[in-house]
Coordinates of C-alpha atoms in Angstrom, one line a residue:
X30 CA 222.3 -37.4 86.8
X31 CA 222.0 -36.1 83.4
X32 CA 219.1 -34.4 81.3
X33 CA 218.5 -36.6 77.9
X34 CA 216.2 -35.8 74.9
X35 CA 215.2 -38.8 72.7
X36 CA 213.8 -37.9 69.3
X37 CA 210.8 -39.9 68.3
X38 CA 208.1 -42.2 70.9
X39 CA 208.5 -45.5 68.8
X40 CA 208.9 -48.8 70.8
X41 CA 212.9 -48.6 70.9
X42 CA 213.2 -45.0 72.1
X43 CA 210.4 -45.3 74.7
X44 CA 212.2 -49.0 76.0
X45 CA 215.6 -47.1 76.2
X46 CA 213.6 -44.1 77.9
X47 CA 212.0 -46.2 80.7
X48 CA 215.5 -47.7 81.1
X49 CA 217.2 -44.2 81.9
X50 CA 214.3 -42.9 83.8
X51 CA 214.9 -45.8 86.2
X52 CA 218.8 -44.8 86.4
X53 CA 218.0 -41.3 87.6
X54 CA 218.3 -39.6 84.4
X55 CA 215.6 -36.6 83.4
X56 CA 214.1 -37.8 80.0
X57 CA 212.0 -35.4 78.1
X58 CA 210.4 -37.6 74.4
X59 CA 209.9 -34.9 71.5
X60 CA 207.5 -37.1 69.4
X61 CA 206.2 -35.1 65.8
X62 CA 203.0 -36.9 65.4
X63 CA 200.1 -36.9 67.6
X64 CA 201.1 -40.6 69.9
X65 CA 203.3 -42.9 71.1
X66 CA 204.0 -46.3 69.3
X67 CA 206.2 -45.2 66.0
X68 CA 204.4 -47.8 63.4
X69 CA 202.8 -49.6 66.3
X70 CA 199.4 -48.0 65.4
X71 CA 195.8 -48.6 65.9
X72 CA 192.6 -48.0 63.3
X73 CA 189.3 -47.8 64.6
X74 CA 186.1 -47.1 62.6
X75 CA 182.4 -48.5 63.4
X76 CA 183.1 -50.5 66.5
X77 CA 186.1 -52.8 64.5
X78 CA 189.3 -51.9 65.7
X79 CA 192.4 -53.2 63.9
X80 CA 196.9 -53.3 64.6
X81 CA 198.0 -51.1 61.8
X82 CA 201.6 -52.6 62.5
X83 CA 202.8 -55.6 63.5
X84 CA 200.3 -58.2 64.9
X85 CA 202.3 -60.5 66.9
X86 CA 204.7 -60.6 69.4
X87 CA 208.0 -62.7 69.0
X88 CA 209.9 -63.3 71.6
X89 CA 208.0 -61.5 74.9
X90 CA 210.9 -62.5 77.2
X91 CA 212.8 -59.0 75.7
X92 CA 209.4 -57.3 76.8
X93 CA 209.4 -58.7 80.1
X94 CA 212.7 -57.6 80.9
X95 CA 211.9 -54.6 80.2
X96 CA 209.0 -54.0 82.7
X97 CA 211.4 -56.4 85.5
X98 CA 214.1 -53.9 85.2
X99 CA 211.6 -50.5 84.9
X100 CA 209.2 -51.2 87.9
X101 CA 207.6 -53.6 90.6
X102 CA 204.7 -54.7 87.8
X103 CA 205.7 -57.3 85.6
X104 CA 204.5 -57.0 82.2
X105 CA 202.0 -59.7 82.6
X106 CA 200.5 -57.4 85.1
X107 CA 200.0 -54.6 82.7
X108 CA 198.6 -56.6 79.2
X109 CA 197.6 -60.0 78.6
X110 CA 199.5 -62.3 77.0
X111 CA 198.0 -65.1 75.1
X112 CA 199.8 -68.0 73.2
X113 CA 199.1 -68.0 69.7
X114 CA 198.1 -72.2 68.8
X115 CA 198.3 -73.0 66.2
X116 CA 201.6 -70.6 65.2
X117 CA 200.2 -70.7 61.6
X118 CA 198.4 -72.7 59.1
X119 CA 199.8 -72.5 55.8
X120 CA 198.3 -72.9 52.3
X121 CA 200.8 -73.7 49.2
X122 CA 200.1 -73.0 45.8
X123 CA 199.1 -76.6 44.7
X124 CA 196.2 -76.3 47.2
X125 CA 198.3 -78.1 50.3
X126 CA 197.4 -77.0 53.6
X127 CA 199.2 -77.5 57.0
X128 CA 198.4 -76.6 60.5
X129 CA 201.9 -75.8 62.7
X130 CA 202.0 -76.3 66.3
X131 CA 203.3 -73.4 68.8
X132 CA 206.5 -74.4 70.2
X133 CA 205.9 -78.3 69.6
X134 CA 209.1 -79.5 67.5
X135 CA 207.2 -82.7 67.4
X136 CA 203.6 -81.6 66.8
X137 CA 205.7 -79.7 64.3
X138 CA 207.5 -82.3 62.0
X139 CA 204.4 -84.7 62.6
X140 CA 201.7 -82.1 60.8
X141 CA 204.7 -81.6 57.9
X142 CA 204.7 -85.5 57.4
X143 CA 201.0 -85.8 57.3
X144 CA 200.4 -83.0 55.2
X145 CA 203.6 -82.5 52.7
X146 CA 204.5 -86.9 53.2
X147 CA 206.9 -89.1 54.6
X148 CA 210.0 -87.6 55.1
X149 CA 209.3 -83.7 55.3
X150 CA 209.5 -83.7 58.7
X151 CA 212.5 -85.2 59.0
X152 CA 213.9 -83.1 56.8
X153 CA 212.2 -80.0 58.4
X154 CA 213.5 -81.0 61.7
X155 CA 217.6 -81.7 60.8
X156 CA 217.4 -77.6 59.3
X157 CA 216.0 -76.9 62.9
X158 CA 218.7 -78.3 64.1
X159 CA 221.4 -76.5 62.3
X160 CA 219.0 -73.5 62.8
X161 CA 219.9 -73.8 66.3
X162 CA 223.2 -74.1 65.7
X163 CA 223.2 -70.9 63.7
X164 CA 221.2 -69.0 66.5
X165 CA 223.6 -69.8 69.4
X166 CA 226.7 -68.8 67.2
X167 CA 225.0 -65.6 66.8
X168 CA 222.2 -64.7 69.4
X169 CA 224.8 -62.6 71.8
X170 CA 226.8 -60.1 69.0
X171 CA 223.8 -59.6 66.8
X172 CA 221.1 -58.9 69.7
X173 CA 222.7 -58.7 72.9
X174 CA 226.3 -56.8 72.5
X175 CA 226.3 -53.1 70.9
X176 CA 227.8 -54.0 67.5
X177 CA 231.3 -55.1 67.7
X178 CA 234.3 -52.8 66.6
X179 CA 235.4 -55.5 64.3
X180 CA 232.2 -56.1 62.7
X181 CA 233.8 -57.3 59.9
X182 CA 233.5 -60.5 61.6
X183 CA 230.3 -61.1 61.5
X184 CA 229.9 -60.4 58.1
X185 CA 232.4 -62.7 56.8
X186 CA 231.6 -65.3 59.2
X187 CA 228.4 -67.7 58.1
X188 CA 227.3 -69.1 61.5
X189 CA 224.9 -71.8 59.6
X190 CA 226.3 -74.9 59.7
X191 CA 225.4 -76.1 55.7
X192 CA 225.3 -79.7 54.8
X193 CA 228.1 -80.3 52.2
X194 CA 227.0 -81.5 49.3
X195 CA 229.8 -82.7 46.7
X196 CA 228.5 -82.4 42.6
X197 CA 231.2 -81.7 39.6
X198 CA 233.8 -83.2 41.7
X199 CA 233.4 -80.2 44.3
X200 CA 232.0 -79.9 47.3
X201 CA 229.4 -77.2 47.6
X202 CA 227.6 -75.4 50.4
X203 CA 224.3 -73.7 50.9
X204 CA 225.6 -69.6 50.9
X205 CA 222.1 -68.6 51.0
X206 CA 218.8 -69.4 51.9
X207 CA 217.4 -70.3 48.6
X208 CA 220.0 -72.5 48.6
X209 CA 219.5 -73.9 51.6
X210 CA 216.2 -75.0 50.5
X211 CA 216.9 -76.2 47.5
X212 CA 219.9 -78.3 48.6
X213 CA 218.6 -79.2 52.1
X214 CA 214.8 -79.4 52.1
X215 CA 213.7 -80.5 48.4
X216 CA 210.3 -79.5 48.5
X217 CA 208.7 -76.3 47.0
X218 CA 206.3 -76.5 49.8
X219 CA 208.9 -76.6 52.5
X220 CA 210.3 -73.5 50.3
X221 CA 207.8 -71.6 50.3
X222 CA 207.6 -72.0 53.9
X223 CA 211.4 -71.2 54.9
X224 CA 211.6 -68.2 52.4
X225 CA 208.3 -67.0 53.9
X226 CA 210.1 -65.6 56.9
X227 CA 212.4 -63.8 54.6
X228 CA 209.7 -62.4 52.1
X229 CA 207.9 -60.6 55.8
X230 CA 210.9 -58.4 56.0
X231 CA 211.4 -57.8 52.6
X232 CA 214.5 -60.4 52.4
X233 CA 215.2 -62.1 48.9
X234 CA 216.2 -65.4 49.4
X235 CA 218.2 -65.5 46.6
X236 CA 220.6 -63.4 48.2
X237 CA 220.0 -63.3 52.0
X238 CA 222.6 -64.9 53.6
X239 CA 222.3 -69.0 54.9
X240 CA 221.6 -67.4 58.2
X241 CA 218.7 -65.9 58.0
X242 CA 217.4 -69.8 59.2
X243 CA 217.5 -67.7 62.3
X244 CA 214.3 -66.3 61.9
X245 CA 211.8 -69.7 61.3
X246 CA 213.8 -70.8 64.6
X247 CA 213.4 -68.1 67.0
X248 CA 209.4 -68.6 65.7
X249 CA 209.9 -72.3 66.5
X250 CA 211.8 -71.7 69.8
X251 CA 210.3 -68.7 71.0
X252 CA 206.7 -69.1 70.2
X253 CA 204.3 -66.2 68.8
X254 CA 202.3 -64.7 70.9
X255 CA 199.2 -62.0 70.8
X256 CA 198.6 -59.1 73.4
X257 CA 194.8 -59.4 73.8
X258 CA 193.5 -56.0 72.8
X259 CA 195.7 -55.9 69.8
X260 CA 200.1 -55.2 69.8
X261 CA 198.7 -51.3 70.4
X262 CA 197.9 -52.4 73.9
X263 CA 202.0 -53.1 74.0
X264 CA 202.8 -49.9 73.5
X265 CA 200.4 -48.2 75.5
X266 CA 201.8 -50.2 78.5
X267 CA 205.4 -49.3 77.7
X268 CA 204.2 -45.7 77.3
X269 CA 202.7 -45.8 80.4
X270 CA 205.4 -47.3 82.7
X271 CA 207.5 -44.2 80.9
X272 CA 205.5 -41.9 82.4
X273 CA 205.3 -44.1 85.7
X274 CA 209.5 -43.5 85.9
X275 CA 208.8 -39.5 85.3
X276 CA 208.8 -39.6 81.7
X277 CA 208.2 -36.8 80.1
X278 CA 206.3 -36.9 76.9
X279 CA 206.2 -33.6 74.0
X280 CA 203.8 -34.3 71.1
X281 CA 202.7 -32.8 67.8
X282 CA 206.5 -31.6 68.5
X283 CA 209.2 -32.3 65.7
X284 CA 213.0 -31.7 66.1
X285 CA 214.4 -29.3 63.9
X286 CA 218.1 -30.3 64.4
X287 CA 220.9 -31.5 66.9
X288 CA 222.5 -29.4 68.7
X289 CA 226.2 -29.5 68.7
X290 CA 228.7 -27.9 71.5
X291 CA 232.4 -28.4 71.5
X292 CA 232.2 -31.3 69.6
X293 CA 229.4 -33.4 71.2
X294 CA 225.6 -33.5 70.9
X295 CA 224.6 -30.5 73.5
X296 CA 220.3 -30.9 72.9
X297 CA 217.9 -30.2 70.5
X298 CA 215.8 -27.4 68.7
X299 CA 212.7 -27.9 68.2
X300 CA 210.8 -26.9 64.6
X301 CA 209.3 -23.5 64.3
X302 CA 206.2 -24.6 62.9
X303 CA 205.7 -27.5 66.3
X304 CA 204.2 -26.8 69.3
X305 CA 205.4 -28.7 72.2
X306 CA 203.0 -30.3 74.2
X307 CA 203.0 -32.1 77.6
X308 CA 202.1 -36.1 77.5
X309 CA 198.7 -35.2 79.2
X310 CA 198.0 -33.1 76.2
X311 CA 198.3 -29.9 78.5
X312 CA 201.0 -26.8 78.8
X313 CA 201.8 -23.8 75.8
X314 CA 203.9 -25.0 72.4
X315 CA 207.6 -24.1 72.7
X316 CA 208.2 -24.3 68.9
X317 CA 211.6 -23.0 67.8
X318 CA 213.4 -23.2 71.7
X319 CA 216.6 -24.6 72.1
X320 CA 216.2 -27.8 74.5
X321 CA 219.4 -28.6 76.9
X322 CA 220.4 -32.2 77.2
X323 CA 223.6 -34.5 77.9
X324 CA 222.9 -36.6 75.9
X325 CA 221.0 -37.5 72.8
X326 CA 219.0 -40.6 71.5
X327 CA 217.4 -40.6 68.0
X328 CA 215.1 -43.0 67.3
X329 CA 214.4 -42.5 63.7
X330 CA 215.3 -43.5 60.4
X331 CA 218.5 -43.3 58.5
X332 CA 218.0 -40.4 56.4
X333 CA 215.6 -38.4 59.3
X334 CA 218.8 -38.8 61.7
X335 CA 221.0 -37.4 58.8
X336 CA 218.7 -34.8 58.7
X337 CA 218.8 -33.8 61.9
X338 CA 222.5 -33.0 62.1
X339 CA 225.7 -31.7 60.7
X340 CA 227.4 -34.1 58.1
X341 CA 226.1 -38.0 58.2
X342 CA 225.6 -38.7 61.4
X343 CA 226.0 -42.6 61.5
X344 CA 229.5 -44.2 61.1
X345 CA 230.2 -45.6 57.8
X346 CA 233.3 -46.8 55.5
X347 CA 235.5 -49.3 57.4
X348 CA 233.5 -48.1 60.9
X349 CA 230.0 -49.7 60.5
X350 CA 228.3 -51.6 57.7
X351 CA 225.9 -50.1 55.2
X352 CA 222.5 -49.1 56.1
X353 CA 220.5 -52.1 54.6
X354 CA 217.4 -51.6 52.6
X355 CA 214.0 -52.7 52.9
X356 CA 210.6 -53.4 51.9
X357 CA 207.5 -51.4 52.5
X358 CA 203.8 -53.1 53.3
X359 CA 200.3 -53.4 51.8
X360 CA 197.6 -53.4 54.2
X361 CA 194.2 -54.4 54.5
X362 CA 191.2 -53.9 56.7
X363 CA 188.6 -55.6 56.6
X364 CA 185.4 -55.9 58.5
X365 CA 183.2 -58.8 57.7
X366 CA 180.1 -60.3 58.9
X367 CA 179.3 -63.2 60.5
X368 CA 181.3 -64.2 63.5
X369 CA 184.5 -65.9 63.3
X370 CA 184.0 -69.7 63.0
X371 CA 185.4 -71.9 65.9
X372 CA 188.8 -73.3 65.7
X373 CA 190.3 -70.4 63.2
X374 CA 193.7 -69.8 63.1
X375 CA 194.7 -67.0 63.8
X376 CA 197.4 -66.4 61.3
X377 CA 197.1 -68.1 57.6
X378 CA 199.7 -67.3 55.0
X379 CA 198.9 -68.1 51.6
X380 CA 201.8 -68.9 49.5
X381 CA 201.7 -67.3 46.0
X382 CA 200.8 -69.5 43.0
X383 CA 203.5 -67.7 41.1
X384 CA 206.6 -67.9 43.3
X385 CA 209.0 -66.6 40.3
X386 CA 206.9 -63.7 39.5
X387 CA 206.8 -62.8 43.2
X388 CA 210.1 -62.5 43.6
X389 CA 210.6 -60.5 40.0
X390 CA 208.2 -57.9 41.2
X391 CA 209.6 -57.3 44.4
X392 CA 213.7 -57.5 43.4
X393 CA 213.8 -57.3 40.1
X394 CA 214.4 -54.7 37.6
X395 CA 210.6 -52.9 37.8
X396 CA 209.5 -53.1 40.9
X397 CA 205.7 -53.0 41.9
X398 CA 202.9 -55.0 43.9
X399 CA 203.1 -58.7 42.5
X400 CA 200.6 -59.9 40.7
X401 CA 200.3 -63.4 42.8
X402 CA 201.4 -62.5 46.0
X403 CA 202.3 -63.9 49.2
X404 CA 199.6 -63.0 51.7
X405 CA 199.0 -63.3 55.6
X406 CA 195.7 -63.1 56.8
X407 CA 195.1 -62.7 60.4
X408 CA 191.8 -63.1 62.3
X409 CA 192.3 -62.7 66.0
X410 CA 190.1 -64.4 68.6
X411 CA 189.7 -61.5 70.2
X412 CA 186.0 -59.8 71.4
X413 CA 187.8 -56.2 71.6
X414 CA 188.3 -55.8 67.9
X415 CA 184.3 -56.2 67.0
X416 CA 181.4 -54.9 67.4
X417 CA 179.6 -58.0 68.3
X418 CA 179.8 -61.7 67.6
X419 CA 178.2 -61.3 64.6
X420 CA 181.5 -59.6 63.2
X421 CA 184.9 -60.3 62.2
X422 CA 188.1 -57.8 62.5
X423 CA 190.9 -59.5 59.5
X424 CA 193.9 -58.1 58.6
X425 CA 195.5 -58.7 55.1
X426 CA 199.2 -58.0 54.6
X427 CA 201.6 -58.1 51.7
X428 CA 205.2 -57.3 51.7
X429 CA 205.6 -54.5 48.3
X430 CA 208.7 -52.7 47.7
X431 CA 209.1 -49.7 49.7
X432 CA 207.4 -46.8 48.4
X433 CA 204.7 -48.7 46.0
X434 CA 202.1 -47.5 44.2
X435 CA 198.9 -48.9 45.2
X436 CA 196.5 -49.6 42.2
X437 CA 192.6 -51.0 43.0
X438 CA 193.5 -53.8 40.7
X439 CA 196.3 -54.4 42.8
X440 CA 194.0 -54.7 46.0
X441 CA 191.4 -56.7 44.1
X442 CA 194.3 -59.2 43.7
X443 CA 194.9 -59.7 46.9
X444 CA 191.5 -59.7 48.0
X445 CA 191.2 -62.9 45.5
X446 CA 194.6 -64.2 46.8
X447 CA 193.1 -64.3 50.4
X448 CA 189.8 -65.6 49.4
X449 CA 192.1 -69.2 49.2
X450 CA 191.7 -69.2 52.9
X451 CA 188.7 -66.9 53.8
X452 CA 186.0 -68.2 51.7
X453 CA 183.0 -66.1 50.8
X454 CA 184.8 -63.3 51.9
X455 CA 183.4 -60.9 48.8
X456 CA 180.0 -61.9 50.4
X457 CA 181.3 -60.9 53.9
X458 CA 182.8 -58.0 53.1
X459 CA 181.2 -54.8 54.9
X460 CA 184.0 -52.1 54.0
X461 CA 187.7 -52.3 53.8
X462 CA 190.8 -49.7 54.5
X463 CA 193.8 -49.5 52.5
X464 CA 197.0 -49.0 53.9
X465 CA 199.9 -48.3 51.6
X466 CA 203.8 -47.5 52.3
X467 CA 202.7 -43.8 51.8
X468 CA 200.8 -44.0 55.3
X469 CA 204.2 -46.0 56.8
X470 CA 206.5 -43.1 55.9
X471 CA 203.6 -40.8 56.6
X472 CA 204.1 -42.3 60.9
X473 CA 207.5 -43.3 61.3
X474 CA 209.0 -40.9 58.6
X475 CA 210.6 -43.9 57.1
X476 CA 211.7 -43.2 53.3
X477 CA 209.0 -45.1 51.4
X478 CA 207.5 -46.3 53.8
X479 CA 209.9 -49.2 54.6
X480 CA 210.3 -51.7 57.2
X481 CA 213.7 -52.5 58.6
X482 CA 214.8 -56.1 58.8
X483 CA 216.3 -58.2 62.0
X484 CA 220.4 -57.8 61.9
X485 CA 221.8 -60.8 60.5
X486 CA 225.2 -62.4 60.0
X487 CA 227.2 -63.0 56.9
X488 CA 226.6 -61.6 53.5
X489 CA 228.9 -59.1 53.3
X490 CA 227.6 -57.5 56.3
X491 CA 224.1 -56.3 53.9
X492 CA 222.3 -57.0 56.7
X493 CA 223.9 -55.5 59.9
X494 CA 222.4 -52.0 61.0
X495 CA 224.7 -49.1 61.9
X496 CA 226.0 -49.0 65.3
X497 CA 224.0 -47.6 68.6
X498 CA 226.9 -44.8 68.7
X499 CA 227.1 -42.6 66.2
X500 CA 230.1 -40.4 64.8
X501 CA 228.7 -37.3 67.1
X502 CA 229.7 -38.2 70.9
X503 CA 226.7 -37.9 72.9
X504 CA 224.2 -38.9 70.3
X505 CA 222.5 -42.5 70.3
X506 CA 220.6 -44.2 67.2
X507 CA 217.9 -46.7 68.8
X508 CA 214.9 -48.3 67.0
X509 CA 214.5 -50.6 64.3
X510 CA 216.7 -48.8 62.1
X511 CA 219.8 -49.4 64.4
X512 CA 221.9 -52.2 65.2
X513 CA 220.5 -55.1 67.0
X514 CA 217.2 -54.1 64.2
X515 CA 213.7 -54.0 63.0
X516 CA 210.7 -56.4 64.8
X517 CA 209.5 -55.8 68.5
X518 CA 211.8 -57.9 70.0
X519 CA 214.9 -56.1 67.9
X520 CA 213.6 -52.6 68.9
X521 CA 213.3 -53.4 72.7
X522 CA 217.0 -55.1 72.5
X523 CA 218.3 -51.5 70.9
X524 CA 216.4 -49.2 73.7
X525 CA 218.5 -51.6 76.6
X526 CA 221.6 -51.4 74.5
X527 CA 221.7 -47.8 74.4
X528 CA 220.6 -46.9 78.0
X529 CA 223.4 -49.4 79.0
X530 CA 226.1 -47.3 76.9
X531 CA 224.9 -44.1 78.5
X532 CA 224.4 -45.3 82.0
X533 CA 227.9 -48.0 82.1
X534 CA 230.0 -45.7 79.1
X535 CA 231.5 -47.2 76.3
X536 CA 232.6 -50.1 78.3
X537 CA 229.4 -51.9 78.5
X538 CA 229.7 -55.3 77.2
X539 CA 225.9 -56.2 76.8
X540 CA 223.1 -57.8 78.8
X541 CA 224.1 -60.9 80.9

C-alpha cells in the first residue's frame, strides 16, 4: 500500500487517517501547533478545566462508525457518552422561558404549548415534519456522497417542502428561513428559536436557504449529547486509536508546501523554521526535508491549502461552488463559586432583546460584536471540570463576525446578557478568560478566526463546500472546510469520504 501525508491533526484529518491506517496505508500527520484536535481544544487554569471548541456532540452515530470500522473497541469503550436532558432551555426576549426535551417530539411540542400557548406546538411540530422531509431529500448527497459532479443540482433544488401561501393573487413560498418562520410559525419566540440554529454557524436567516430547517431536526432526531470529561476527551480518543492503527504523528511541524511530480501531488516539505517531532514527543526536527508520499490530504482552511501549492488548489468556476463564508466566536470562561444547583440545564440560550440589531451587527454594512446578543451558556454536570463541589466550570459563547475586535465593553455586555439565566453571576464570578476569533485563527489557521458551516442545499449553492478532490490529482481537502462541512459530525463524514476515494478511487459512491 501507499505512503500518505495529511497536513494538519484536526478531527477530519485524524478520522480520515485512522480510516487509511486500517486499509494498510503508512500515514505520517504533520501538525504545526503543539496537539491534536484542530479547534477541538482544552483550557485549564486552577483546577477548572473548560472545551475551548465545540461543547456538544451531534449526532455520535458518525463517531461510532468510526471506532467500528478502525478497531475491536467501540467508541463507548473509549469515552463516555452521556445524553444531554433537557436538549436546552431557552429564554426569549420578553422574559419567556422553555425547557425542550432530548429526542421527545411530544415532550417537545407539549413544553412549546405550555410555555409559548395553545397552538405552538402544533405549529412547531408540522415544520418538524417538513423538516424531515427536507432531511431525507438531502441526508445522502450533502453528508454521505463526495459532492456530486453536477452540483448544480443541489443548489438549484430546495428540498424543503414550504407551505404555499397565496396573498396578491399569487401564491408564495417560504425561500428562506426567515421566511419560513414568518409564514409558517408566527411567533417571534418560535423565531428566535429556529433562526438560533442558524445564528451558531454564523447563518443569516434572511438569506440562508429554506433548508437550513435541517439543522433544528437533526438536533430533534439525533439528540445532543456530552462526552463526560469535556468534547477534548473526543479527540484524544480518536488521536489515540490513530496511533493504535500505526499512526504516525509530527508536531510543532508546519508544511511549507505540496509537492508536485509529473502532474500529481508527490509529498510534502516541511518549513525551515519546524522541527518535526514524533507523537511521543521524542526523535530530532527534520525542518526543511522533503517528505515522500502517494498521496496527499490537507485538512486545513481554504486559503492555508492555497497556500500550500501551485495555483488555487480547490476546483472552482462551473467545477465546485464557492467557498462559503463564515462567522468567527466570542468566548467566555468562567469559574464561579458555589456548586452548580440541582436540575441545571446544561445548555441555556438566551435570545437577544434586540433581534434587529443582532442581525445588523453581524451582516450588515459595519460589522462588530452586537450590542444585545444571542448567548449560550453551558454548565456541564460534570465533577472533572472543577475543583470541588463548591465550584462551577460555564462557558459563554457568542457568534461575532469573523475576525472581531474584542472590546471589554463588549464582554461586559455579554456578561449582563448571560446574567438573564445565571443569576448573581457578578457575585460568583472568581476570574474569567477571553477567547476571541484571534485565538481561533491563532489554532486552526482559519482566516479570522472563522467557523465553517454544515453544507446545505439550495441558495445558489452559497452554502456547499468545495469538493474532497481537488484540481491537483493526489491531493484531498478533508475537515470542516470541505464538502460534507463544518460541526463534528460533518468533519468525521469528510475524513470517511476521503479515505473511501483513496482506498476505492474515484468510483466510490459513498457510505452504505
Amino acid at each position: 500500500m501507499g505512503r500518505i501525508a495529511v497536513i494538519g491533526a484536526g478531527m477530519g484529518a485524524m478520522a480520515a487517517a485512522a480510516r487509511l491506517a486500517v486499509a494498510g496505508h503508512r500515514v505520517v500527520v504533520y501538525e504545526r501547533t503543539e496537539t491534536y484536535g484542530g479547534a477541538v481544544r482544552r483550557f485549564e487554569r486552577d483546577g477548572f478545566a473548560f472545551d475551548t471548541g465545540p461543547g456538544l456532540l451531534p449526532v455520535p452515530a458518525v463517531y461510532r462508525d468510526l471506532f467500528v470500522k478502525t478497531g475491536k473497541r467501540p467508541l463507548e469503550e473509549c469515552v463516555e457518552l452521556v445524553r444531554v436532558d433537557p436538549s436546552a432551555d431557552h429564554v426569549f426576549a420578553d422574559g419567556t422561558r422553555v425547557s425542550l426535551p432530548n429526542v421527545s417530539r411530544a415532550g417537545v411540542l407539549t413544553a412549546l404549548d405550555e410555555a409559548l400557548g395553545d397552538g405552538a406546538g402544533a405549529r412547531w411540530g408540522d415544520f418538524l415534519v417538513r423538516a424531515r422531509e427536507a432531511w431525507d431529500r438531502s441526508r445522502r448527497p450533502l453528508l454521505e456522497e463526495p459532492l456530486w459532479p453536477n452540483w448544480t443540482v443541489l443548489a438549484e433544488r430546495e428540498p424543503y417542502p414550504s407551505v404555499p401561501h397565496r396573498r396578491l393573487l399569487r401564491t408564495r413560498r417560504a425561500g428562506t428561513l426567515a421566511e419560513v418562520a414568518a409564514r409558517e410559525l408566527r411567533d417571534p419566540r418560535l423565531t428566535a428559536l429556529l433562526e438560533s440554529h442558524a445564528l451558531a454557524y454564523g447563518l443569516d436567516p434572511h438569506s440562508t436557504p429554506a433548508s437550513a430547517a435541517v439543522l433544528p431536526y437533526m438536533d430533534h432526531a439525533f439528540g445532543t449529547w456530552y462526552v463526560r470529561g469535556g468534547i477534548r476527551e473526543l479527540a484524544r480518543a480518536v488521536y489515540e486509536r490513530c496511533l493504535e492503527r500505526g499512526v504516525e504523528f509530527r508536531f510543532d511541524t508546519p508544511v511549507e508546501r505540496i509537492v508536485e511530480r509529473d502532474g500529481r501531488a508527490a509529498g510534502v516539505e516541511l518549513s525551515r523554521d519546524g522541527s518535526a517531532a514524533s507523537g511521543t514527543g521524542d526523535g530530532p526536527g527534520t525542518s526543511g526535508a522533503f517528505e515522500q508520499a502517494d498521496f496527499v490530504v490537507a485538512g486545513v482552511a481554504p486559503g492555508v491549502l492555497d497556500g500550500l501549492v501551485t495555483g488555487a488548489a480547490l476546483r472552482g468556476g462551473d467545477e465546485v461552488p464557492p467557498q462559503p463564508g463564515a462567522a468567527g466566536r466570542l468566548t467566555l470562561l468562567l469559574a464561579l463559586r458555589g456548586g452548580r444547583p440541582a436540575g441545571t440545564a446544561h445548555r441555556t440560550v438566551v435570545h437577544s432583546a434586540d433581534r434587529d440589531g443582532e442581525l445588523e451587527r453581524l451582516f450588515g454594512e459595519r460589522p462588530g460584536v452586537p450590542a444585545a446578543p444571542t448567548v449560550v451558556v453551558a454548565r456541564p454536570d460534570d465533577p472533572a471540570l472543577v475543583p470541588d463541589a463548591e465550584h462551577e466550570a460555564v462557558a459563554l459563547t457568542v457568534t461575532v463576525p469573523s475576525g472581531a475586535r474584542v472590546s471589554q465593553e463588549d464582554v461586559e455586555r455579554v456578561l449582563d446578557a448571560a446574567g438573564r439565566a445565571l443569576p448573581g453571576l457578578r457575585e460568583r464570578l472568581l476570574w474569567h478568560e477571553v477567547r476571541t476569533p484571534a485565538d481561533i485563527a491563532e489554532e486552526t489557521g482559519a482566516e479570522g478566526g472563522a467557523v465553517p458551516a454544515p453544507a446545505l442545499a439550495a441558495g445558489d449553492g452559497r452554502l456547499l463546500h468545495p469538493s474532497n478532490t481537488t484540481r491537483v490529482p493526489g491531493l484531498f481537502a478533508a475537515g470542516g472546510w470541505a464538502h460534507p462541512g463544518g460541526g463534528l459530525p460533518h468533519a468525521g463524514m469528510s475524513g470517511a469520504l476521503v479515505a473511501g476515494l483513496i482506498v476505492e478511487g474515484p468510483g466510490f459512491q459513498g457510505s452504505q
